[in-house]
């Protein structure tokens, strides 16, 4: 039987077990769904839509709405089914055979995975001891290894730390390279990478509906960048890749910005409450600017702690066997009730 291309196939994908538990704090989703008002308006719109027809191929109305929200031109906006698909389209367009991508480990694992599936050589550079990117060595490495596409995740997953965006700008070398600023966790902090990247042809910012918009199940993501880059992404993605119903939902969502901001404000306060709690425990943790917190227990094996939480039907993300993250675990900020259960269990065990 024919084998997949070298490096692909069973065992190579994304690993985060979806177990049946009472408290699920492992994949950085929102604990709340979108509002019922938004959903019922969406159902009405979908019922009226011409679903026998293919969607508007360039999602022009949605692009206008997103552009308006960020204060950019619609030509600067690309949309896809989640930001993973945005990353894939970027690598199909600017990566591939003979091209090189890079990021700074530990970081979001899909940069490496999607590089592999698109035939792009991925180079894993290291962060410094504080898990930040060292500008000088990063620039030297990008120059030496002739990187075409670089990924900067800010705040970084799984550390939750914000990156200095000037590094992204310097790495782009005036547009000779494409630097992707992955702002999946934008809005959980004060930084706005879209404003920072405006006018810089080598920077593209990607955002997702999976976190702040509470719609991980619906798969919406987008990129904002120089119209010439964006036009190339539109030419590579599949025709009609973004369906009519989802476009309607995303358009409507922007009428509910206040609700989104209230949810995000609540989660930010809960994140700070959990970090205050961590201060009182024998754990090391990293001050997060996202909706999750990376921590390392001082006195117990990380994987053992993960198992003990799982026995109590609490699922968090186990990073304890990951390079440089030995013994580390990551908890997603949930509802107040879920966070209480998590914190009670943790103080009980520790
Ligand atoms: N980027 C980062 C940094 C993420 O953490 C995630 C999801 N965990 C994604 C992108 C993918 O998000 P989406 O659901 O939009 O594909």
mmCIF file of C-alpha atoms and ligand atoms in Angstrom:
data_model
loop_
_atom_site.group_PDB
_atom_site.id
_atom_site.type_symbol
_atom_site.label_atom_id
_atom_site.label_comp_id
_atom_site.label_asym_id
_atom_site.label_seq_id
_atom_site.Cartn_x
_atom_site.Cartn_y
_atom_site.Cartn_z
ATOM 1 C CA UNK A 1 0.000 0.000 0.000
ATOM 2 C CA UNK A 2 1.241 3.489 -0.762
ATOM 3 C CA UNK A 3 2.851 5.308 2.190
ATOM 4 C CA UNK A 4 2.301 9.001 3.008
ATOM 5 C CA UNK A 5 5.107 11.397 2.146
ATOM 6 C CA UNK A 6 8.097 11.113 4.518
ATOM 7 C CA UNK A 7 7.352 12.662 7.906
ATOM 8 C CA UNK A 8 3.563 12.536 7.498
ATOM 9 C CA UNK A 9 0.943 10.027 8.566
ATOM 10 C CA UNK A 10 -0.294 8.444 11.786
ATOM 11 C CA UNK A 11 1.164 9.884 14.993
ATOM 12 C CA UNK A 12 2.413 13.147 13.527
ATOM 13 C CA UNK A 13 -0.545 15.440 14.282
ATOM 14 C CA UNK A 14 -1.857 17.596 17.106
ATOM 15 C CA UNK A 15 -1.862 16.016 20.567
ATOM 16 C CA UNK A 16 -4.328 17.149 23.170
ATOM 17 C CA UNK A 17 -6.556 14.341 24.440
ATOM 18 C CA UNK A 18 -10.278 15.152 24.487
ATOM 19 C CA UNK A 19 -11.320 13.143 27.529
ATOM 20 C CA UNK A 20 -14.799 13.080 29.026
ATOM 21 C CA UNK A 21 -14.397 15.112 32.227
ATOM 22 C CA UNK A 22 -16.439 17.445 34.439
ATOM 23 C CA UNK A 23 -13.969 20.353 34.285
ATOM 24 C CA UNK A 24 -12.175 20.838 30.986
ATOM 25 C CA UNK A 25 -9.372 23.389 31.152
ATOM 26 C CA UNK A 26 -6.943 22.033 28.561
ATOM 27 C CA UNK A 27 -7.440 23.722 25.171
ATOM 28 C CA UNK A 28 -7.765 27.449 25.919
ATOM 29 C CA UNK A 29 -11.405 27.628 24.838
ATOM 30 C CA UNK A 30 -13.867 30.064 26.342
ATOM 31 C CA UNK A 31 -16.053 28.573 29.086
ATOM 32 C CA UNK A 32 -19.026 30.562 27.732
ATOM 33 C CA UNK A 33 -20.852 30.193 24.445
ATOM 34 C CA UNK A 34 -21.872 33.097 22.216
ATOM 35 C CA UNK A 35 -25.064 34.851 23.335
ATOM 36 C CA UNK A 36 -28.445 33.321 22.478
ATOM 37 C CA UNK A 37 -29.455 36.617 20.881
ATOM 38 C CA UNK A 38 -26.549 36.415 18.446
ATOM 39 C CA UNK A 39 -27.283 32.766 17.733
ATOM 40 C CA UNK A 40 -30.987 33.256 17.046
ATOM 41 C CA UNK A 41 -30.258 36.141 14.681
ATOM 42 C CA UNK A 42 -27.728 33.908 12.930
ATOM 43 C CA UNK A 43 -30.270 31.070 12.521
ATOM 44 C CA UNK A 44 -32.728 33.529 10.964
ATOM 45 C CA UNK A 45 -30.077 34.801 8.558
ATOM 46 C CA UNK A 46 -29.046 31.294 7.567
ATOM 47 C CA UNK A 47 -32.690 30.341 6.920
ATOM 48 C CA UNK A 48 -32.933 33.259 4.489
ATOM 49 C CA UNK A 49 -29.620 32.590 2.730
ATOM 50 C CA UNK A 50 -29.408 30.983 -0.734
ATOM 51 C CA UNK A 51 -27.720 27.812 0.415
ATOM 52 C CA UNK A 52 -28.203 26.202 -2.994
ATOM 53 C CA UNK A 53 -25.615 28.694 -4.280
ATOM 54 C CA UNK A 54 -21.898 28.709 -3.605
ATOM 55 C CA UNK A 55 -20.779 31.331 -1.099
ATOM 56 C CA UNK A 56 -19.337 34.711 -2.071
ATOM 57 C CA UNK A 57 -15.841 33.478 -2.891
ATOM 58 C CA UNK A 58 -14.006 36.361 -1.325
ATOM 59 C CA UNK A 59 -16.350 36.798 1.684
ATOM 60 C CA UNK A 60 -16.469 40.466 0.754
ATOM 61 C CA UNK A 61 -19.049 41.593 3.302
ATOM 62 C CA UNK A 62 -17.273 39.903 6.204
ATOM 63 C CA UNK A 63 -13.942 41.316 5.071
ATOM 64 C CA UNK A 64 -15.487 44.771 5.200
ATOM 65 C CA UNK A 65 -16.792 44.200 8.725
ATOM 66 C CA UNK A 66 -13.437 42.909 9.999
ATOM 67 C CA UNK A 67 -11.603 45.735 8.232
ATOM 68 C CA UNK A 68 -13.888 48.294 9.823
ATOM 69 C CA UNK A 69 -13.311 46.845 13.296
ATOM 70 C CA UNK A 70 -9.529 47.052 12.913
ATOM 71 C CA UNK A 71 -9.410 50.282 10.906
ATOM 72 C CA UNK A 72 -7.824 48.713 7.804
ATOM 73 C CA UNK A 73 -8.905 48.237 4.167
ATOM 74 C CA UNK A 74 -10.945 45.156 3.212
ATOM 75 C CA UNK A 75 -8.141 44.225 0.779
ATOM 76 C CA UNK A 76 -5.941 43.665 3.854
ATOM 77 C CA UNK A 77 -8.138 40.850 5.207
ATOM 78 C CA UNK A 78 -8.039 37.094 4.532
ATOM 79 C CA UNK A 79 -10.516 34.739 6.248
ATOM 80 C CA UNK A 80 -10.410 30.981 6.742
ATOM 81 C CA UNK A 81 -11.725 28.119 8.856
ATOM 82 C CA UNK A 82 -9.807 28.859 12.034
ATOM 83 C CA UNK A 83 -6.372 30.387 12.331
ATOM 84 C CA UNK A 84 -4.794 26.974 11.760
ATOM 85 C CA UNK A 85 -6.148 27.129 8.230
ATOM 86 C CA UNK A 86 -4.787 30.660 7.917
ATOM 87 C CA UNK A 87 -1.348 29.329 8.920
ATOM 88 C CA UNK A 88 -1.713 26.494 6.425
ATOM 89 C CA UNK A 89 -2.628 28.903 3.617
ATOM 90 C CA UNK A 90 0.345 31.123 4.481
ATOM 91 C CA UNK A 91 2.685 28.134 4.303
ATOM 92 C CA UNK A 92 1.109 26.809 1.103
ATOM 93 C CA UNK A 93 1.727 30.253 -0.400
ATOM 94 C CA UNK A 94 5.076 31.299 1.059
ATOM 95 C CA UNK A 95 6.490 27.952 2.276
ATOM 96 C CA UNK A 96 6.793 24.609 0.491
ATOM 97 C CA UNK A 97 9.701 22.811 -1.150
ATOM 98 C CA UNK A 98 12.938 24.783 -0.896
ATOM 99 C CA UNK A 99 11.486 27.266 1.619
ATOM 100 C CA UNK A 100 12.261 27.563 5.323
ATOM 101 C CA UNK A 101 10.105 28.503 8.259
ATOM 102 C CA UNK A 102 11.088 29.057 11.879
ATOM 103 C CA UNK A 103 9.829 29.895 15.309
ATOM 104 C CA UNK A 104 11.115 30.024 18.865
ATOM 105 C CA UNK A 105 10.561 27.025 21.099
ATOM 106 C CA UNK A 106 8.658 26.280 23.192
ATOM 107 C CA UNK A 107 5.767 27.660 21.171
ATOM 108 C CA UNK A 108 2.578 26.655 19.391
ATOM 109 C CA UNK A 109 3.276 23.218 17.937
ATOM 110 C CA UNK A 110 1.254 23.691 14.752
ATOM 111 C CA UNK A 111 3.916 25.943 13.178
ATOM 112 C CA UNK A 112 6.162 22.901 13.014
ATOM 113 C CA UNK A 113 3.361 20.478 12.089
ATOM 114 C CA UNK A 114 1.892 22.589 9.282
ATOM 115 C CA UNK A 115 5.387 23.329 7.985
ATOM 116 C CA UNK A 116 5.895 19.581 7.706
ATOM 117 C CA UNK A 117 2.560 18.916 5.982
ATOM 118 C CA UNK A 118 3.243 21.677 3.455
ATOM 119 C CA UNK A 119 6.783 20.456 2.720
ATOM 120 C CA UNK A 120 8.418 23.491 4.358
ATOM 121 C CA UNK A 121 11.653 22.960 6.348
ATOM 122 C CA UNK A 122 10.996 24.134 9.892
ATOM 123 C CA UNK A 123 13.851 25.360 12.095
ATOM 124 C CA UNK A 124 13.163 25.389 15.825
ATOM 125 C CA UNK A 125 15.161 28.229 17.407
ATOM 126 C CA UNK A 126 15.365 28.550 21.170
ATOM 127 C CA UNK A 127 14.019 31.178 23.530
ATOM 128 C CA UNK A 128 16.234 32.585 26.274
ATOM 129 C CA UNK A 129 16.120 31.439 29.912
ATOM 130 C CA UNK A 130 13.090 33.654 30.559
ATOM 131 C CA UNK A 131 11.250 32.104 27.600
ATOM 132 C CA UNK A 132 11.559 35.304 25.554
ATOM 133 C CA UNK A 133 13.069 35.812 22.097
ATOM 134 C CA UNK A 134 16.569 37.246 22.147
ATOM 135 C CA UNK A 135 16.490 39.831 19.354
ATOM 136 C CA UNK A 136 20.169 39.760 18.467
ATOM 137 C CA UNK A 137 20.549 36.017 18.136
ATOM 138 C CA UNK A 138 17.148 35.720 16.418
ATOM 139 C CA UNK A 139 18.172 38.140 13.671
ATOM 140 C CA UNK A 140 21.523 36.395 13.240
ATOM 141 C CA UNK A 141 19.819 32.993 12.987
ATOM 142 C CA UNK A 142 17.211 34.188 10.498
ATOM 143 C CA UNK A 143 19.944 35.724 8.329
ATOM 144 C CA UNK A 144 22.258 32.752 8.541
ATOM 145 C CA UNK A 145 19.589 30.144 7.828
ATOM 146 C CA UNK A 146 17.790 32.194 5.176
ATOM 147 C CA UNK A 147 14.369 31.913 6.776
ATOM 148 C CA UNK A 148 11.421 32.767 4.512
ATOM 149 C CA UNK A 149 8.544 32.666 7.016
ATOM 150 C CA UNK A 150 8.862 33.260 10.757
ATOM 151 C CA UNK A 151 6.171 32.776 13.395
ATOM 152 C CA UNK A 152 5.991 34.914 16.513
ATOM 153 C CA UNK A 153 3.246 33.934 18.885
ATOM 154 C CA UNK A 154 2.357 36.829 21.192
ATOM 155 C CA UNK A 155 1.260 36.174 23.841
ATOM 156 C CA UNK A 156 3.088 32.923 23.365
ATOM 157 C CA UNK A 157 1.367 29.590 23.788
ATOM 158 C CA UNK A 158 2.121 27.867 26.197
ATOM 159 C CA UNK A 159 4.046 30.442 28.256
ATOM 160 C CA UNK A 160 1.497 33.295 28.093
ATOM 161 C CA UNK A 161 4.282 35.866 27.683
ATOM 162 C CA UNK A 162 4.063 38.888 25.380
ATOM 163 C CA UNK A 163 6.834 39.386 22.866
ATOM 164 C CA UNK A 164 8.571 42.643 21.933
ATOM 165 C CA UNK A 165 6.989 43.364 18.526
ATOM 166 C CA UNK A 166 10.022 45.352 17.372
ATOM 167 C CA UNK A 167 11.718 41.968 17.046
ATOM 168 C CA UNK A 168 9.074 40.912 14.513
ATOM 169 C CA UNK A 169 9.669 44.086 12.568
ATOM 170 C CA UNK A 170 13.445 43.642 12.551
ATOM 171 C CA UNK A 171 13.139 39.998 11.535
ATOM 172 C CA UNK A 172 10.994 40.891 8.547
ATOM 173 C CA UNK A 173 13.982 42.738 7.037
ATOM 174 C CA UNK A 174 11.814 45.344 5.314
ATOM 175 C CA UNK A 175 9.531 42.744 3.818
ATOM 176 C CA UNK A 176 12.206 40.383 2.491
ATOM 177 C CA UNK A 177 10.707 37.788 4.803
ATOM 178 C CA UNK A 178 7.193 37.213 6.029
ATOM 179 C CA UNK A 179 6.812 37.391 9.794
ATOM 180 C CA UNK A 180 3.508 36.105 11.098
ATOM 181 C CA UNK A 181 2.433 37.553 14.431
ATOM 182 C CA UNK A 182 -0.017 35.020 15.848
ATOM 183 C CA UNK A 183 -2.340 36.993 18.100
ATOM 184 C CA UNK A 184 -4.717 34.152 18.927
ATOM 185 C CA UNK A 185 -4.797 35.512 22.480
ATOM 186 C CA UNK A 186 -5.038 39.171 21.558
ATOM 187 C CA UNK A 187 -7.541 41.144 23.655
ATOM 188 C CA UNK A 188 -6.501 39.281 26.818
ATOM 189 C CA UNK A 189 -3.899 42.063 27.151
ATOM 190 C CA UNK A 190 -3.370 45.679 26.116
ATOM 191 C CA UNK A 191 -1.321 45.063 22.956
ATOM 192 C CA UNK A 192 -2.823 45.428 19.484
ATOM 193 C CA UNK A 193 -0.482 43.869 16.943
ATOM 194 C CA UNK A 194 -2.720 44.874 14.029
ATOM 195 C CA UNK A 195 -2.070 48.550 14.765
ATOM 196 C CA UNK A 196 1.630 47.815 15.206
ATOM 197 C CA UNK A 197 1.888 45.935 11.896
ATOM 198 C CA UNK A 198 0.012 48.527 9.812
ATOM 199 C CA UNK A 199 2.077 49.740 6.866
ATOM 200 C CA UNK A 200 4.783 47.077 7.241
ATOM 201 C CA UNK A 201 4.753 44.799 4.207
ATOM 202 C CA UNK A 202 6.620 41.955 5.950
ATOM 203 C CA UNK A 203 4.199 41.553 8.852
ATOM 204 C CA UNK A 204 0.941 39.632 8.909
ATOM 205 C CA UNK A 205 -1.195 39.359 12.044
ATOM 206 C CA UNK A 206 -3.515 36.413 12.570
ATOM 207 C CA UNK A 207 -6.516 36.288 14.849
ATOM 208 C CA UNK A 208 -9.120 33.687 15.737
ATOM 209 C CA UNK A 209 -12.749 33.441 16.802
ATOM 210 C CA UNK A 210 -11.887 30.425 18.962
ATOM 211 C CA UNK A 211 -10.949 32.277 22.153
ATOM 212 C CA UNK A 212 -12.292 35.798 22.715
ATOM 213 C CA UNK A 213 -15.329 35.235 20.479
ATOM 214 C CA UNK A 214 -16.252 31.935 22.204
ATOM 215 C CA UNK A 215 -16.627 30.092 18.900
ATOM 216 C CA UNK A 216 -13.935 27.415 18.783
ATOM 217 C CA UNK A 217 -16.558 24.979 17.459
ATOM 218 C CA UNK A 218 -17.307 27.161 14.448
ATOM 219 C CA UNK A 219 -13.786 27.540 13.033
ATOM 220 C CA UNK A 220 -13.194 31.142 12.021
ATOM 221 C CA UNK A 221 -9.805 32.832 11.760
ATOM 222 C CA UNK A 222 -8.373 35.692 9.764
ATOM 223 C CA UNK A 223 -5.171 37.409 8.708
ATOM 224 C CA UNK A 224 -4.485 41.112 8.295
ATOM 225 C CA UNK A 225 -1.555 42.301 6.245
ATOM 226 C CA UNK A 226 -0.304 44.060 3.142
ATOM 227 C CA UNK A 227 -2.939 43.697 0.365
ATOM 228 C CA UNK A 228 -0.339 42.128 -1.956
ATOM 229 C CA UNK A 229 0.318 39.345 0.562
ATOM 230 C CA UNK A 230 -3.385 38.922 1.275
ATOM 231 C CA UNK A 231 -4.244 38.710 -2.425
ATOM 232 C CA UNK A 232 -1.786 35.843 -2.786
ATOM 233 C CA UNK A 233 -3.440 33.975 0.090
ATOM 234 C CA UNK A 234 -6.830 34.364 -1.610
ATOM 235 C CA UNK A 235 -5.383 32.953 -4.804
ATOM 236 C CA UNK A 236 -4.034 29.828 -3.078
ATOM 237 C CA UNK A 237 -6.962 28.857 -0.806
ATOM 238 C CA UNK A 238 -9.591 26.500 -2.223
ATOM 239 C CA UNK A 239 -12.467 28.112 -4.095
ATOM 240 C CA UNK A 240 -15.464 28.704 -1.792
ATOM 241 C CA UNK A 241 -13.469 27.536 1.243
ATOM 242 C CA UNK A 242 -15.416 29.792 3.622
ATOM 243 C CA UNK A 243 -19.094 28.920 3.833
ATOM 244 C CA UNK A 244 -22.076 31.254 3.691
ATOM 245 C CA UNK A 245 -23.465 30.445 7.137
ATOM 246 C CA UNK A 246 -20.191 31.005 8.931
ATOM 247 C CA UNK A 247 -19.629 34.288 7.145
ATOM 248 C CA UNK A 248 -23.033 35.464 8.398
ATOM 249 C CA UNK A 249 -22.186 34.462 11.943
ATOM 250 C CA UNK A 250 -18.839 36.234 11.948
ATOM 251 C CA UNK A 251 -20.418 39.379 10.485
ATOM 252 C CA UNK A 252 -23.098 39.406 13.178
ATOM 253 C CA UNK A 253 -20.545 38.795 15.930
ATOM 254 C CA UNK A 254 -19.079 42.252 15.388
ATOM 255 C CA UNK A 255 -22.416 43.732 16.493
ATOM 256 C CA UNK A 256 -21.754 42.081 19.863
ATOM 257 C CA UNK A 257 -18.340 43.528 20.649
ATOM 258 C CA UNK A 258 -19.547 44.757 24.065
ATOM 259 C CA UNK A 259 -20.528 41.225 25.074
ATOM 260 C CA UNK A 260 -17.190 39.874 23.894
ATOM 261 C CA UNK A 261 -15.311 42.549 25.826
ATOM 262 C CA UNK A 262 -17.316 41.804 28.980
ATOM 263 C CA UNK A 263 -16.485 38.078 28.720
ATOM 264 C CA UNK A 264 -12.811 38.825 28.115
ATOM 265 C CA UNK A 265 -12.754 41.271 31.050
ATOM 266 C CA UNK A 266 -14.197 38.611 33.299
ATOM 267 C CA UNK A 267 -11.643 36.014 32.159
ATOM 268 C CA UNK A 268 -8.790 38.464 32.676
ATOM 269 C CA UNK A 269 -9.957 39.025 36.256
ATOM 270 C CA UNK A 270 -10.248 35.267 36.799
ATOM 271 C CA UNK A 271 -6.757 34.764 35.362
ATOM 272 C CA UNK A 272 -5.414 37.280 37.880
ATOM 273 C CA UNK A 273 -7.314 35.534 40.687
ATOM 274 C CA UNK A 274 -5.684 32.190 39.762
ATOM 275 C CA UNK A 275 -2.240 33.825 39.574
ATOM 276 C CA UNK A 276 -2.777 35.384 43.026
ATOM 277 C CA UNK A 277 -3.651 31.914 44.248
ATOM 278 C CA UNK A 278 -0.501 30.443 42.659
ATOM 279 C CA UNK A 279 1.526 32.978 44.691
ATOM 280 C CA UNK A 280 0.416 31.132 47.824
ATOM 281 C CA UNK A 281 1.409 27.644 46.602
ATOM 282 C CA UNK A 282 4.694 25.760 46.091
ATOM 283 C CA UNK A 283 4.588 26.321 42.320
ATOM 284 C CA UNK A 284 6.561 28.383 39.813
ATOM 285 C CA UNK A 285 4.367 30.132 37.254
ATOM 286 C CA UNK A 286 4.731 32.584 34.390
ATOM 287 C CA UNK A 287 2.709 35.841 34.505
ATOM 288 C CA UNK A 288 0.233 35.335 31.702
ATOM 289 C CA UNK A 289 -1.202 37.836 29.231
ATOM 290 C CA UNK A 290 -3.533 35.198 27.782
ATOM 291 C CA UNK A 291 -6.435 33.029 29.007
ATOM 292 C CA UNK A 292 -4.153 30.279 30.344
ATOM 293 C CA UNK A 293 -1.311 29.994 32.816
ATOM 294 C CA UNK A 294 1.804 27.820 32.627
ATOM 295 C CA UNK A 295 3.012 26.528 35.974
ATOM 296 C CA UNK A 296 5.453 24.023 37.445
ATOM 297 C CA UNK A 297 4.852 22.373 40.820
ATOM 298 C CA UNK A 298 7.958 22.615 43.039
ATOM 299 C CA UNK A 299 7.446 19.476 45.099
ATOM 300 C CA UNK A 300 5.637 16.898 42.949
ATOM 301 C CA UNK A 301 6.135 15.408 39.490
ATOM 302 C CA UNK A 302 4.144 17.395 36.925
ATOM 303 C CA UNK A 303 2.703 14.376 35.143
ATOM 304 C CA UNK A 304 1.707 12.830 38.496
ATOM 305 C CA UNK A 305 -0.114 16.040 39.396
ATOM 306 C CA UNK A 306 -1.876 16.021 36.005
ATOM 307 C CA UNK A 307 -3.039 12.446 36.689
ATOM 308 C CA UNK A 308 -4.244 13.315 40.191
ATOM 309 C CA UNK A 309 -6.305 16.198 38.796
ATOM 310 C CA UNK A 310 -7.694 13.895 36.115
ATOM 311 C CA UNK A 311 -8.768 11.422 38.816
ATOM 312 C CA UNK A 312 -10.905 14.306 40.107
ATOM 313 C CA UNK A 313 -12.326 14.823 36.614
ATOM 314 C CA UNK A 314 -10.280 17.986 35.994
ATOM 315 C CA UNK A 315 -8.422 18.040 32.672
ATOM 316 C CA UNK A 316 -5.568 20.500 32.140
ATOM 317 C CA UNK A 317 -2.745 20.364 29.572
ATOM 318 C CA UNK A 318 0.253 18.223 30.352
ATOM 319 C CA UNK A 319 3.487 19.763 29.025
ATOM 320 C CA UNK A 320 5.657 17.930 31.522
ATOM 321 C CA UNK A 321 7.526 15.818 28.941
ATOM 322 C CA UNK A 322 7.978 18.634 26.418
ATOM 323 C CA UNK A 323 11.536 19.928 25.783
ATOM 324 C CA UNK A 324 12.381 22.776 28.209
ATOM 325 C CA UNK A 325 8.978 22.451 29.895
ATOM 326 C CA UNK A 326 9.828 19.558 32.191
ATOM 327 C CA UNK A 327 7.195 19.205 34.911
ATOM 328 C CA UNK A 328 5.116 22.060 33.491
ATOM 329 C CA UNK A 329 1.338 22.066 33.211
ATOM 330 C CA UNK A 330 -0.958 24.628 31.635
ATOM 331 C CA UNK A 331 -4.395 25.528 32.914
ATOM 332 C CA UNK A 332 -6.982 27.378 30.838
ATOM 333 C CA UNK A 333 -9.019 30.005 32.674
ATOM 334 C CA UNK A 334 -12.564 28.658 32.960
ATOM 335 C CA UNK A 335 -15.779 29.832 34.589
ATOM 336 C CA UNK A 336 -15.551 31.012 38.227
ATOM 337 C CA UNK A 337 -17.025 27.681 39.331
ATOM 338 C CA UNK A 338 -14.536 25.623 37.277
ATOM 339 C CA UNK A 339 -11.634 27.733 38.508
ATOM 340 C CA UNK A 340 -12.777 27.238 42.115
ATOM 341 C CA UNK A 341 -12.878 23.471 41.628
ATOM 342 C CA UNK A 342 -9.411 23.506 40.046
ATOM 343 C CA UNK A 343 -7.893 25.686 42.789
ATOM 344 C CA UNK A 344 -9.488 23.664 45.588
ATOM 345 C CA UNK A 345 -8.158 20.409 44.110
ATOM 346 C CA UNK A 346 -4.704 21.905 43.623
ATOM 347 C CA UNK A 347 -4.364 23.193 47.158
ATOM 348 C CA UNK A 348 -5.667 19.867 48.430
ATOM 349 C CA UNK A 349 -3.048 17.896 46.480
ATOM 350 C CA UNK A 350 -0.134 20.262 47.126
HETATM 351 N N1 LIG B 1 -2.524 29.935 17.292
HETATM 352 C C1 LIG B 1 -2.360 29.676 18.580
HETATM 353 C C2 LIG B 1 -1.234 30.312 19.298
HETATM 354 C C3 LIG B 1 -3.232 28.818 19.253
HETATM 355 O O1 LIG B 1 -3.019 28.555 20.541
HETATM 356 C C4 LIG B 1 -4.286 28.226 18.539
HETATM 357 C C5 LIG B 1 -5.282 27.292 19.169
HETATM 358 N N2 LIG B 1 -4.977 26.662 20.299
HETATM 359 C C6 LIG B 1 -4.408 28.515 17.194
HETATM 360 C C7 LIG B 1 -3.520 29.389 16.587
HETATM 361 C C8 LIG B 1 -5.467 27.873 16.346
HETATM 362 O O2 LIG B 1 -6.682 28.421 16.562
HETATM 363 P P1 LIG B 1 -7.926 28.122 15.643
HETATM 364 O O3 LIG B 1 -8.915 27.471 16.543
HETATM 365 O O4 LIG B 1 -8.375 29.456 15.165
HETATM 366 O O5 LIG B 1 -7.489 27.238 14.522
#
